[in-house]
């Protein structure tokens, strides 16, 4: 079949099941947008900024497990994607980005809107292509989707010159890929798995540290079976939240810089640490030499370069979490470990997550707890970056897989709006709540128009503290409260909501919180709630950057009530 | 300390850039780089020599190089029994008066050839290990070196596990 390059892209997208794509047209990608009109099955979402398109594709990918697709024109369009690509790269999100490039004859001549996009995105993509012949498009797209979703998933960018979109060639979509340098190892080495089983069977105080790799591999059931059989407590990372039921008795809750004290202490005291689908980044480990000091470490990850990147490891296992855990479970002996579990319960009681009272104003903690109550834990929670994000990780209990959507590795403010849009498009029937910062919200606010146009019933909970809160907290704690550029103002968020055709609500007092959440839940369209929370709430527990559990700071002021966990 | 990394890579545009980036982002210097076609069609073999990089960091870079889609195989061969060679072209100031002395110096070395003789200079071509090339350069220094061009180290693992 003879097709133009642009038609080939559309055909290939349909072949890959990409029925929703996010983009903004422009000069170099014009021919593609012209061919797009022949493909009504492809739902194109016109975003208001390409960064929003990339984050939307990322959010879509996180809740569906499918590859998200975004599109941009050359130069500024493609460069606007880069933050979103980097975000997806850090958090192993499968994305295919298609960008228009100036025509072949103009490349390298400093043409209008010409940027070396494969060069610029090299460090933030898993792989990228510059396609110089239409005949290569089917193979390249086949490879792009394959690379994006296999191994450690990640973003792949395909840059296509304008005249390649209009060039005609034979179209046949390949069934297989031929990539001699790319063979992700999914099956773990049996000898290593044996060793791991032996360590676990001999352990007195084991802990499983579960990361996003568990969700990516779909290994939630295997993780539960392993934990229950061997009675091993599970500590999720921020990105691992929702990979293990939050209300399960073996779930100790999130660890790391703002994880619970008891989870951090449990990891500190454990004798065998089983890291599954996580990469031990510095927000988890703190000072590496003090991390899990007494533990022998087993590390299961599909990416060999993640192993021993940051921490010493006694038993490295390269493989897919599902496949490795499946092989491991039969080798692990049933155990009770009642003493260890009892000890962790004691830790929970001794170091509860405390909810501070700020008088009339609600705290962010309070809002998140109410959100959990009022949604019965059934929402998909999307977050921005900062204090509200950590509170969402601490206080929302995630019982269903792939319901926490947050920017972990890159910590990208502004993620909360477009990612929520992508998540809602991926899961049209789900209740999507975006827990947003008043700072971050203003970084991608233009996507509210997209959300309205797409009639997406996303609910936004702005934790309006009038500050770039997390930075303010660091300035308070580590720079003697010399506040420098952290006071942030915003619009009247309720009026803003109305201007975008959404329902705008506000809560300024604790008693109003549950009521407005209920009101928002009952509304069929998009809702924005301005929660005017206490201005100077600090997120505890906290292990300051580069320190260890020994330096963990807890909220220990009087008059505190323990949480209801 | 220098580390020698051997890689088999697909012969495609941009591959060298991807590989070089892995060193650049960490501020490691590539001491020498040699690339050419290998015995496998459409595959190039590459020897990258890095200096002043901690060994565990090189280990990490090697793993990261393996992540590059077009890198088929990559290995740090520094500790293996290997044969290494490089070729250098050296343009030295040589008047009719000093030419004879220079030739005498060259006679002390194996693998040396005079590639060109001009009225005031000669071009010497030498193939050997990096150490031997360095010692020839040291001896030629006093005559006045005008230009040096080196291929970078080539390296191959020997099958006979004999010491070099
Ligand atoms: C794009 C971007 N710029 C800057 C930062 C640094 N930063 C981290 S948290 C934070 C404050 C976020 O403020 P807000 O969105 O209001 O959330 P809060 O911490 O107040 O809950 C900033 C500026 C960042 N993470 N991302
Ligand atoms: Mg704020």
XYZ file of C-alpha atoms and ligand atoms in Angstrom, chain A residues 385-388 411-413 416 437-440 443 465 467-471, ligand 1:
45
model
C 5.150 18.841 43.777
C 5.760 20.144 47.255
C 4.218 19.858 50.690
C 0.790 18.876 49.429
C 9.646 16.735 40.916
C 7.952 18.827 38.263
C 5.655 21.563 39.565
C -0.903 18.325 38.603
C -0.191 23.453 45.043
C -1.118 27.099 44.656
C 2.352 27.600 43.162
C 2.439 24.632 40.806
C 2.579 26.831 36.032
C -1.100 28.135 51.562
C 3.572 29.946 49.714
C 5.917 27.887 47.660
C 5.478 25.804 50.737
C 8.161 23.185 50.495
C 10.816 25.775 49.708
C 9.208 23.482 37.842
C 9.716 23.574 39.223
N 10.252 24.734 39.681
C 10.710 24.810 40.943
C 10.671 23.747 41.781
C 11.203 23.848 43.203
N 10.113 23.648 44.161
C 9.913 22.469 44.779
S 8.563 22.462 45.768
C 8.263 24.085 45.409
C 7.096 24.784 46.029
C 5.807 24.299 45.498
O 4.812 25.216 45.887
P 3.286 24.834 45.781
O 2.983 24.316 44.424
O 2.479 25.967 46.262
O 3.183 23.570 46.779
P 3.335 23.548 48.386
O 4.726 23.089 48.696
O 3.051 24.920 48.900
O 2.337 22.541 48.830
C 9.211 24.600 44.526
C 9.257 25.983 44.059
C 10.128 22.555 41.261
N 10.072 21.427 41.976
N 9.648 22.501 40.001
